[in-house]
Amino acid sequence: MLSQLASPGLIAAAALLLGYLNVAGEEPGQKNLRAFAAQAAPLLPQLQSHPLPQTTRHVIKIAKSPDGLFYVTANVNGVQVLFLVDTGANLVVLTPQDAERAGVSNQIALETGSIDTAGGASTIEHVKLSRVNINSLDAADIDAAVAHSGLKVSLLGQNMLSKMRAVTINGDEMSLQTGS
């Protein structure tokens, strides 16, 4: 019935927002909600023509978005973050906004450097993420970087993808197998 009233993309956007509001049964502060809304707003056109990922306990099936890429939402340090699944990235890379919401923007950088992204060159700071949860995968002390420019969305890189049992692409669908 709900699918007859709203497009799958609007349902996806609502699910993202509702999922964000109910992380571990806690409601975020207004500042975090506004930050999430600001992050999600540019992606709404993609979400509106994109069905919800199909999720079982250990498998997430993601339909290719209209821009030809795959996106997944993960919980980083207790905060919902939208990621582009990037098999070409060596590690998880956060936008400055996501780093701030996840509480790592004030972390003393373990190391600084630079990277080349599709959006251009950027300086980065290496940080540690206390926890990253994707479906049934729960990982601790994850190496990550915060890119200071050039990214519109955070990247889920190989250091997280390699913790999964399998990552496969079959046509216009990506499957992330997070457990047995």
JSON list of C-alpha atoms in Angstrom, two decimals:
[
{"chain": "A", "resi": 1, "resn": "MET", "atom": "CA", "xyz": [0.00, 0.00, 0.00]},
{"chain": "A", "resi": 2, "resn": "LEU", "atom": "CA", "xyz": [2.78, 2.45, 0.92]},
{"chain": "A", "resi": 3, "resn": "SER", "atom": "CA", "xyz": [4.52, 1.79, -2.40]},
{"chain": "A", "resi": 4, "resn": "GLN", "atom": "CA", "xyz": [1.35, 2.94, -4.19]},
{"chain": "A", "resi": 5, "resn": "LEU", "atom": "CA", "xyz": [1.39, 6.26, -2.34]},
{"chain": "A", "resi": 6, "resn": "ALA", "atom": "CA", "xyz": [5.06, 7.23, -2.74]},
{"chain": "A", "resi": 7, "resn": "SER", "atom": "CA", "xyz": [7.89, 6.47, -5.12]},
{"chain": "A", "resi": 8, "resn": "PRO", "atom": "CA", "xyz": [10.55, 4.01, -3.95]},
{"chain": "A", "resi": 9, "resn": "GLY", "atom": "CA", "xyz": [13.01, 6.90, -3.80]},
{"chain": "A", "resi": 10, "resn": "LEU", "atom": "CA", "xyz": [10.86, 8.89, -1.40]},
{"chain": "A", "resi": 11, "resn": "ILE", "atom": "CA", "xyz": [10.47, 5.77, 0.72]},
{"chain": "A", "resi": 12, "resn": "ALA", "atom": "CA", "xyz": [14.28, 5.40, 0.65]},
{"chain": "A", "resi": 13, "resn": "ALA", "atom": "CA", "xyz": [14.80, 9.00, 1.76]},
{"chain": "A", "resi": 14, "resn": "ALA", "atom": "CA", "xyz": [12.26, 8.57, 4.55]},
{"chain": "A", "resi": 15, "resn": "ALA", "atom": "CA", "xyz": [13.89, 5.31, 5.63]},
{"chain": "A", "resi": 16, "resn": "LEU", "atom": "CA", "xyz": [17.29, 7.00, 5.74]},
{"chain": "A", "resi": 17, "resn": "LEU", "atom": "CA", "xyz": [15.91, 9.81, 7.86]},
{"chain": "A", "resi": 18, "resn": "LEU", "atom": "CA", "xyz": [13.92, 7.51, 10.15]},
{"chain": "A", "resi": 19, "resn": "GLY", "atom": "CA", "xyz": [16.91, 5.19, 10.48]},
{"chain": "A", "resi": 20, "resn": "TYR", "atom": "CA", "xyz": [19.00, 8.18, 11.45]},
{"chain": "A", "resi": 21, "resn": "LEU", "atom": "CA", "xyz": [16.46, 9.33, 14.03]},
{"chain": "A", "resi": 22, "resn": "ASN", "atom": "CA", "xyz": [16.36, 5.92, 15.69]},
{"chain": "A", "resi": 23, "resn": "VAL", "atom": "CA", "xyz": [20.03, 4.97, 16.00]},
{"chain": "A", "resi": 24, "resn": "ALA", "atom": "CA", "xyz": [20.28, 2.82, 19.12]},
{"chain": "A", "resi": 25, "resn": "GLY", "atom": "CA", "xyz": [16.94, 4.19, 20.30]},
{"chain": "A", "resi": 26, "resn": "GLU", "atom": "CA", "xyz": [18.28, 7.71, 20.72]},
{"chain": "A", "resi": 27, "resn": "GLU", "atom": "CA", "xyz": [17.19, 10.85, 18.94]},
{"chain": "A", "resi": 28, "resn": "PRO", "atom": "CA", "xyz": [20.04, 13.07, 17.75]},
{"chain": "A", "resi": 29, "resn": "GLY", "atom": "CA", "xyz": [20.25, 16.73, 18.62]},
{"chain": "A", "resi": 30, "resn": "GLN", "atom": "CA", "xyz": [18.88, 19.32, 16.23]},
{"chain": "A", "resi": 31, "resn": "LYS", "atom": "CA", "xyz": [22.41, 20.14, 15.05]},
{"chain": "A", "resi": 32, "resn": "ASN", "atom": "CA", "xyz": [23.02, 16.53, 13.99]},
{"chain": "A", "resi": 33, "resn": "LEU", "atom": "CA", "xyz": [19.60, 16.30, 12.34]},
{"chain": "A", "resi": 34, "resn": "ARG", "atom": "CA", "xyz": [20.24, 19.48, 10.34]},
{"chain": "A", "resi": 35, "resn": "ALA", "atom": "CA", "xyz": [23.69, 18.17, 9.35]},
{"chain": "A", "resi": 36, "resn": "PHE", "atom": "CA", "xyz": [22.18, 14.88, 8.16]},
{"chain": "A", "resi": 37, "resn": "ALA", "atom": "CA", "xyz": [19.44, 16.69, 6.24]},
{"chain": "A", "resi": 38, "resn": "ALA", "atom": "CA", "xyz": [22.03, 18.93, 4.59]},
{"chain": "A", "resi": 39, "resn": "GLN", "atom": "CA", "xyz": [24.06, 15.87, 3.58]},
{"chain": "A", "resi": 40, "resn": "ALA", "atom": "CA", "xyz": [21.04, 13.97, 2.27]},
{"chain": "A", "resi": 41, "resn": "ALA", "atom": "CA", "xyz": [19.42, 16.86, 0.34]},
{"chain": "A", "resi": 42, "resn": "PRO", "atom": "CA", "xyz": [21.77, 16.78, -2.70]},
{"chain": "A", "resi": 43, "resn": "LEU", "atom": "CA", "xyz": [21.29, 13.01, -2.94]},
{"chain": "A", "resi": 44, "resn": "LEU", "atom": "CA", "xyz": [17.47, 13.08, -2.95]},
{"chain": "A", "resi": 45, "resn": "PRO", "atom": "CA", "xyz": [17.23, 13.15, -6.78]},
{"chain": "A", "resi": 46, "resn": "GLN", "atom": "CA", "xyz": [19.28, 9.93, -6.88]},
{"chain": "A", "resi": 47, "resn": "LEU", "atom": "CA", "xyz": [17.26, 8.36, -4.08]},
{"chain": "A", "resi": 48, "resn": "GLN", "atom": "CA", "xyz": [13.92, 9.23, -5.64]},
{"chain": "A", "resi": 49, "resn": "SER", "atom": "CA", "xyz": [14.60, 7.01, -8.64]},
{"chain": "A", "resi": 50, "resn": "HIS", "atom": "CA", "xyz": [16.38, 4.34, -6.63]},
{"chain": "A", "resi": 51, "resn": "PRO", "atom": "CA", "xyz": [14.81, 1.45, -4.67]},
{"chain": "A", "resi": 52, "resn": "LEU", "atom": "CA", "xyz": [15.69, 0.63, -1.08]},
{"chain": "A", "resi": 53, "resn": "PRO", "atom": "CA", "xyz": [18.54, -1.85, -0.59]},
{"chain": "A", "resi": 54, "resn": "GLN", "atom": "CA", "xyz": [17.22, -5.34, 0.07]},
{"chain": "A", "resi": 55, "resn": "THR", "atom": "CA", "xyz": [18.66, -6.50, 3.35]},
{"chain": "A", "resi": 56, "resn": "THR", "atom": "CA", "xyz": [18.76, -9.82, 5.11]},
{"chain": "A", "resi": 57, "resn": "ARG", "atom": "CA", "xyz": [20.70, -10.52, 8.26]},
{"chain": "A", "resi": 58, "resn": "HIS", "atom": "CA", "xyz": [23.99, -11.02, 6.41]},
{"chain": "A", "resi": 59, "resn": "VAL", "atom": "CA", "xyz": [23.47, -9.67, 2.88]},
{"chain": "A", "resi": 60, "resn": "ILE", "atom": "CA", "xyz": [22.79, -6.18, 1.57]},
{"chain": "A", "resi": 61, "resn": "LYS", "atom": "CA", "xyz": [21.69, -5.99, -2.07]},
{"chain": "A", "resi": 62, "resn": "ILE", "atom": "CA", "xyz": [22.13, -2.51, -3.52]},
{"chain": "A", "resi": 63, "resn": "ALA", "atom": "CA", "xyz": [20.64, -1.39, -6.84]},
{"chain": "A", "resi": 64, "resn": "LYS", "atom": "CA", "xyz": [22.86, 0.78, -9.01]},
{"chain": "A", "resi": 65, "resn": "SER", "atom": "CA", "xyz": [21.86, 4.43, -8.63]},
{"chain": "A", "resi": 66, "resn": "PRO", "atom": "CA", "xyz": [21.08, 6.58, -11.69]},
{"chain": "A", "resi": 67, "resn": "ASP", "atom": "CA", "xyz": [24.63, 7.97, -11.59]},
{"chain": "A", "resi": 68, "resn": "GLY", "atom": "CA", "xyz": [25.94, 4.42, -12.10]},
{"chain": "A", "resi": 69, "resn": "LEU", "atom": "CA", "xyz": [27.33, 4.08, -8.57]},
{"chain": "A", "resi": 70, "resn": "PHE", "atom": "CA", "xyz": [26.42, 2.09, -5.45]},
{"chain": "A", "resi": 71, "resn": "TYR", "atom": "CA", "xyz": [25.61, 3.72, -2.09]},
{"chain": "A", "resi": 72, "resn": "VAL", "atom": "CA", "xyz": [25.18, 2.19, 1.37]},
{"chain": "A", "resi": 73, "resn": "THR", "atom": "CA", "xyz": [24.41, 3.63, 4.80]},
{"chain": "A", "resi": 74, "resn": "ALA", "atom": "CA", "xyz": [26.61, 2.60, 7.73]},
{"chain": "A", "resi": 75, "resn": "ASN", "atom": "CA", "xyz": [26.72, 3.50, 11.39]},
{"chain": "A", "resi": 76, "resn": "VAL", "atom": "CA", "xyz": [30.01, 5.24, 12.25]},
{"chain": "A", "resi": 77, "resn": "ASN", "atom": "CA", "xyz": [30.64, 5.89, 15.94]},
{"chain": "A", "resi": 78, "resn": "GLY", "atom": "CA", "xyz": [26.87, 5.80, 16.50]},
{"chain": "A", "resi": 79, "resn": "VAL", "atom": "CA", "xyz": [25.97, 8.14, 13.61]},
{"chain": "A", "resi": 80, "resn": "GLN", "atom": "CA", "xyz": [24.40, 7.20, 10.26]},
{"chain": "A", "resi": 81, "resn": "VAL", "atom": "CA", "xyz": [26.69, 8.01, 7.31]},
{"chain": "A", "resi": 82, "resn": "LEU", "atom": "CA", "xyz": [25.91, 7.60, 3.62]},
{"chain": "A", "resi": 83, "resn": "PHE", "atom": "CA", "xyz": [28.82, 6.03, 1.73]},
{"chain": "A", "resi": 84, "resn": "LEU", "atom": "CA", "xyz": [29.72, 5.55, -1.90]},
{"chain": "A", "resi": 85, "resn": "VAL", "atom": "CA", "xyz": [31.05, 1.98, -2.16]},
{"chain": "A", "resi": 86, "resn": "ASP", "atom": "CA", "xyz": [34.47, 2.64, -3.70]},
{"chain": "A", "resi": 87, "resn": "THR", "atom": "CA", "xyz": [36.55, -0.43, -4.54]},
{"chain": "A", "resi": 88, "resn": "GLY", "atom": "CA", "xyz": [39.28, 1.90, -5.81]},
{"chain": "A", "resi": 89, "resn": "ALA", "atom": "CA", "xyz": [39.76, 3.62, -2.45]},
{"chain": "A", "resi": 90, "resn": "ASN", "atom": "CA", "xyz": [42.31, 2.01, -0.13]},
{"chain": "A", "resi": 91, "resn": "LEU", "atom": "CA", "xyz": [40.54, 3.12, 3.01]},
{"chain": "A", "resi": 92, "resn": "VAL", "atom": "CA", "xyz": [37.42, 4.75, 4.35]},
{"chain": "A", "resi": 93, "resn": "VAL", "atom": "CA", "xyz": [37.38, 8.48, 3.58]},
{"chain": "A", "resi": 94, "resn": "LEU", "atom": "CA", "xyz": [34.96, 10.82, 5.33]},
{"chain": "A", "resi": 95, "resn": "THR", "atom": "CA", "xyz": [33.75, 14.22, 4.25]},
{"chain": "A", "resi": 96, "resn": "PRO", "atom": "CA", "xyz": [34.45, 16.95, 6.82]},
{"chain": "A", "resi": 97, "resn": "GLN", "atom": "CA", "xyz": [30.72, 17.07, 7.64]},
{"chain": "A", "resi": 98, "resn": "ASP", "atom": "CA", "xyz": [30.52, 13.31, 8.29]},
{"chain": "A", "resi": 99, "resn": "ALA", "atom": "CA", "xyz": [33.73, 13.44, 10.34]},
{"chain": "A", "resi": 100, "resn": "GLU", "atom": "CA", "xyz": [32.23, 16.17, 12.51]},
{"chain": "A", "resi": 101, "resn": "ARG", "atom": "CA", "xyz": [28.97, 14.26, 13.02]},
{"chain": "A", "resi": 102, "resn": "ALA", "atom": "CA", "xyz": [30.91, 11.06, 13.86]},
{"chain": "A", "resi": 103, "resn": "GLY", "atom": "CA", "xyz": [33.02, 12.94, 16.41]},
{"chain": "A", "resi": 104, "resn": "VAL", "atom": "CA", "xyz": [36.41, 12.51, 14.73]},
{"chain": "A", "resi": 105, "resn": "SER", "atom": "CA", "xyz": [36.94, 16.02, 13.32]},
{"chain": "A", "resi": 106, "resn": "ASN", "atom": "CA", "xyz": [38.62, 17.12, 16.56]},
{"chain": "A", "resi": 107, "resn": "GLN", "atom": "CA", "xyz": [40.79, 14.02, 16.76]},
{"chain": "A", "resi": 108, "resn": "ILE", "atom": "CA", "xyz": [44.50, 14.74, 16.54]},
{"chain": "A", "resi": 109, "resn": "ALA", "atom": "CA", "xyz": [45.53, 13.55, 13.10]},
{"chain": "A", "resi": 110, "resn": "LEU", "atom": "CA", "xyz": [47.63, 10.39, 13.14]},
{"chain": "A", "resi": 111, "resn": "GLU", "atom": "CA", "xyz": [49.22, 11.57, 9.91]},
{"chain": "A", "resi": 112, "resn": "THR", "atom": "CA", "xyz": [48.49, 14.11, 7.18]},
{"chain": "A", "resi": 113, "resn": "GLY", "atom": "CA", "xyz": [48.84, 13.76, 3.43]},
{"chain": "A", "resi": 114, "resn": "SER", "atom": "CA", "xyz": [47.06, 14.32, 0.15]},
{"chain": "A", "resi": 115, "resn": "ILE", "atom": "CA", "xyz": [44.86, 12.31, -2.18]},
{"chain": "A", "resi": 116, "resn": "ASP", "atom": "CA", "xyz": [43.48, 12.69, -5.67]},
{"chain": "A", "resi": 117, "resn": "THR", "atom": "CA", "xyz": [39.72, 12.28, -5.89]},
{"chain": "A", "resi": 118, "resn": "ALA", "atom": "CA", "xyz": [37.24, 12.62, -8.72]},
{"chain": "A", "resi": 119, "resn": "GLY", "atom": "CA", "xyz": [36.59, 16.10, -7.29]},
{"chain": "A", "resi": 120, "resn": "GLY", "atom": "CA", "xyz": [40.28, 17.05, -7.37]},
{"chain": "A", "resi": 121, "resn": "ALA", "atom": "CA", "xyz": [43.25, 16.94, -5.01]},
{"chain": "A", "resi": 122, "resn": "SER", "atom": "CA", "xyz": [42.62, 17.22, -1.28]},
{"chain": "A", "resi": 123, "resn": "THR", "atom": "CA", "xyz": [44.60, 17.31, 1.91]},
{"chain": "A", "resi": 124, "resn": "ILE", "atom": "CA", "xyz": [43.68, 14.54, 4.33]},
{"chain": "A", "resi": 125, "resn": "GLU", "atom": "CA", "xyz": [44.12, 13.68, 7.96]},
{"chain": "A", "resi": 126, "resn": "HIS", "atom": "CA", "xyz": [44.33, 10.06, 9.03]},
{"chain": "A", "resi": 127, "resn": "VAL", "atom": "CA", "xyz": [42.06, 9.18, 11.94]},
{"chain": "A", "resi": 128, "resn": "LYS", "atom": "CA", "xyz": [40.70, 6.08, 13.71]},
{"chain": "A", "resi": 129, "resn": "LEU", "atom": "CA", "xyz": [37.01, 5.25, 13.75]},
{"chain": "A", "resi": 130, "resn": "SER", "atom": "CA", "xyz": [36.01, 3.58, 17.00]},
{"chain": "A", "resi": 131, "resn": "ARG", "atom": "CA", "xyz": [33.15, 1.58, 15.42]},
{"chain": "A", "resi": 132, "resn": "VAL", "atom": "CA", "xyz": [31.71, 0.97, 11.98]},
{"chain": "A", "resi": 133, "resn": "ASN", "atom": "CA", "xyz": [28.56, -1.14, 11.60]},
{"chain": "A", "resi": 134, "resn": "ILE", "atom": "CA", "xyz": [27.15, -2.30, 8.28]},
{"chain": "A", "resi": 135, "resn": "ASN", "atom": "CA", "xyz": [24.28, -4.72, 8.65]},
{"chain": "A", "resi": 136, "resn": "SER", "atom": "CA", "xyz": [25.71, -7.60, 10.75]},
{"chain": "A", "resi": 137, "resn": "LEU", "atom": "CA", "xyz": [29.35, -6.50, 10.32]},
{"chain": "A", "resi": 138, "resn": "ASP", "atom": "CA", "xyz": [30.69, -4.71, 13.39]},
{"chain": "A", "resi": 139, "resn": "ALA", "atom": "CA", "xyz": [34.26, -3.47, 13.08]},
{"chain": "A", "resi": 140, "resn": "ALA", "atom": "CA", "xyz": [36.41, -1.58, 15.59]},
{"chain": "A", "resi": 141, "resn": "ASP", "atom": "CA", "xyz": [39.43, 0.73, 15.30]},
{"chain": "A", "resi": 142, "resn": "ILE", "atom": "CA", "xyz": [39.10, 1.33, 11.56]},
{"chain": "A", "resi": 143, "resn": "ASP", "atom": "CA", "xyz": [41.74, 3.43, 9.82]},
{"chain": "A", "resi": 144, "resn": "ALA", "atom": "CA", "xyz": [40.15, 6.29, 7.92]},
{"chain": "A", "resi": 145, "resn": "ALA", "atom": "CA", "xyz": [40.93, 9.67, 6.44]},
{"chain": "A", "resi": 146, "resn": "VAL", "atom": "CA", "xyz": [39.10, 12.97, 6.47]},
{"chain": "A", "resi": 147, "resn": "ALA", "atom": "CA", "xyz": [39.31, 14.73, 3.10]},
{"chain": "A", "resi": 148, "resn": "HIS", "atom": "CA", "xyz": [39.14, 18.50, 3.44]},
{"chain": "A", "resi": 149, "resn": "SER", "atom": "CA", "xyz": [37.78, 19.08, -0.07]},
{"chain": "A", "resi": 150, "resn": "GLY", "atom": "CA", "xyz": [36.76, 17.30, -3.24]},
{"chain": "A", "resi": 151, "resn": "LEU", "atom": "CA", "xyz": [34.20, 14.85, -1.80]},
{"chain": "A", "resi": 152, "resn": "LYS", "atom": "CA", "xyz": [30.43, 15.20, -1.85]},
{"chain": "A", "resi": 153, "resn": "VAL", "atom": "CA", "xyz": [29.89, 11.85, -0.12]},
{"chain": "A", "resi": 154, "resn": "SER", "atom": "CA", "xyz": [32.07, 9.69, 2.12]},
{"chain": "A", "resi": 155, "resn": "LEU", "atom": "CA", "xyz": [33.83, 6.66, 0.59]},
{"chain": "A", "resi": 156, "resn": "LEU", "atom": "CA", "xyz": [33.64, 3.08, 1.82]},
{"chain": "A", "resi": 157, "resn": "GLY", "atom": "CA", "xyz": [37.08, 1.80, 0.87]},
{"chain": "A", "resi": 158, "resn": "GLN", "atom": "CA", "xyz": [38.90, -1.51, 0.68]},
{"chain": "A", "resi": 159, "resn": "ASN", "atom": "CA", "xyz": [39.89, -1.62, 4.35]},
{"chain": "A", "resi": 160, "resn": "MET", "atom": "CA", "xyz": [36.17, -2.05, 5.22]},
{"chain": "A", "resi": 161, "resn": "LEU", "atom": "CA", "xyz": [35.20, -4.01, 2.12]},
{"chain": "A", "resi": 162, "resn": "SER", "atom": "CA", "xyz": [37.93, -6.57, 2.86]},
{"chain": "A", "resi": 163, "resn": "LYS", "atom": "CA", "xyz": [36.26, -7.33, 6.22]},
{"chain": "A", "resi": 164, "resn": "MET", "atom": "CA", "xyz": [33.19, -8.58, 4.38]},
{"chain": "A", "resi": 165, "resn": "ARG", "atom": "CA", "xyz": [32.77, -12.17, 3.37]},
{"chain": "A", "resi": 166, "resn": "ALA", "atom": "CA", "xyz": [32.05, -11.21, -0.26]},
{"chain": "A", "resi": 167, "resn": "VAL", "atom": "CA", "xyz": [31.47, -8.15, -2.41]},
{"chain": "A", "resi": 168, "resn": "THR", "atom": "CA", "xyz": [29.94, -8.94, -5.79]},
{"chain": "A", "resi": 169, "resn": "ILE", "atom": "CA", "xyz": [28.41, -7.04, -8.68]},
{"chain": "A", "resi": 170, "resn": "ASN", "atom": "CA", "xyz": [25.94, -8.78, -10.93]},
{"chain": "A", "resi": 171, "resn": "GLY", "atom": "CA", "xyz": [24.56, -6.46, -13.60]},
{"chain": "A", "resi": 172, "resn": "ASP", "atom": "CA", "xyz": [22.97, -3.48, -11.86]},
{"chain": "A", "resi": 173, "resn": "GLU", "atom": "CA", "xyz": [23.12, -4.97, -8.37]},
{"chain": "A", "resi": 174, "resn": "MET", "atom": "CA", "xyz": [25.87, -5.07, -5.77]},
{"chain": "A", "resi": 175, "resn": "SER", "atom": "CA", "xyz": [25.77, -7.59, -2.92]},
{"chain": "A", "resi": 176, "resn": "LEU", "atom": "CA", "xyz": [27.67, -7.05, 0.30]},
{"chain": "A", "resi": 177, "resn": "GLN", "atom": "CA", "xyz": [27.84, -10.26, 2.32]},
{"chain": "A", "resi": 178, "resn": "THR", "atom": "CA", "xyz": [28.61, -9.26, 5.89]},
{"chain": "A", "resi": 179, "resn": "GLY", "atom": "CA", "xyz": [28.44, -12.69, 7.54]},
{"chain": "A", "resi": 180, "resn": "SER", "atom": "CA", "xyz": [27.98, -16.39, 7.01]}
]
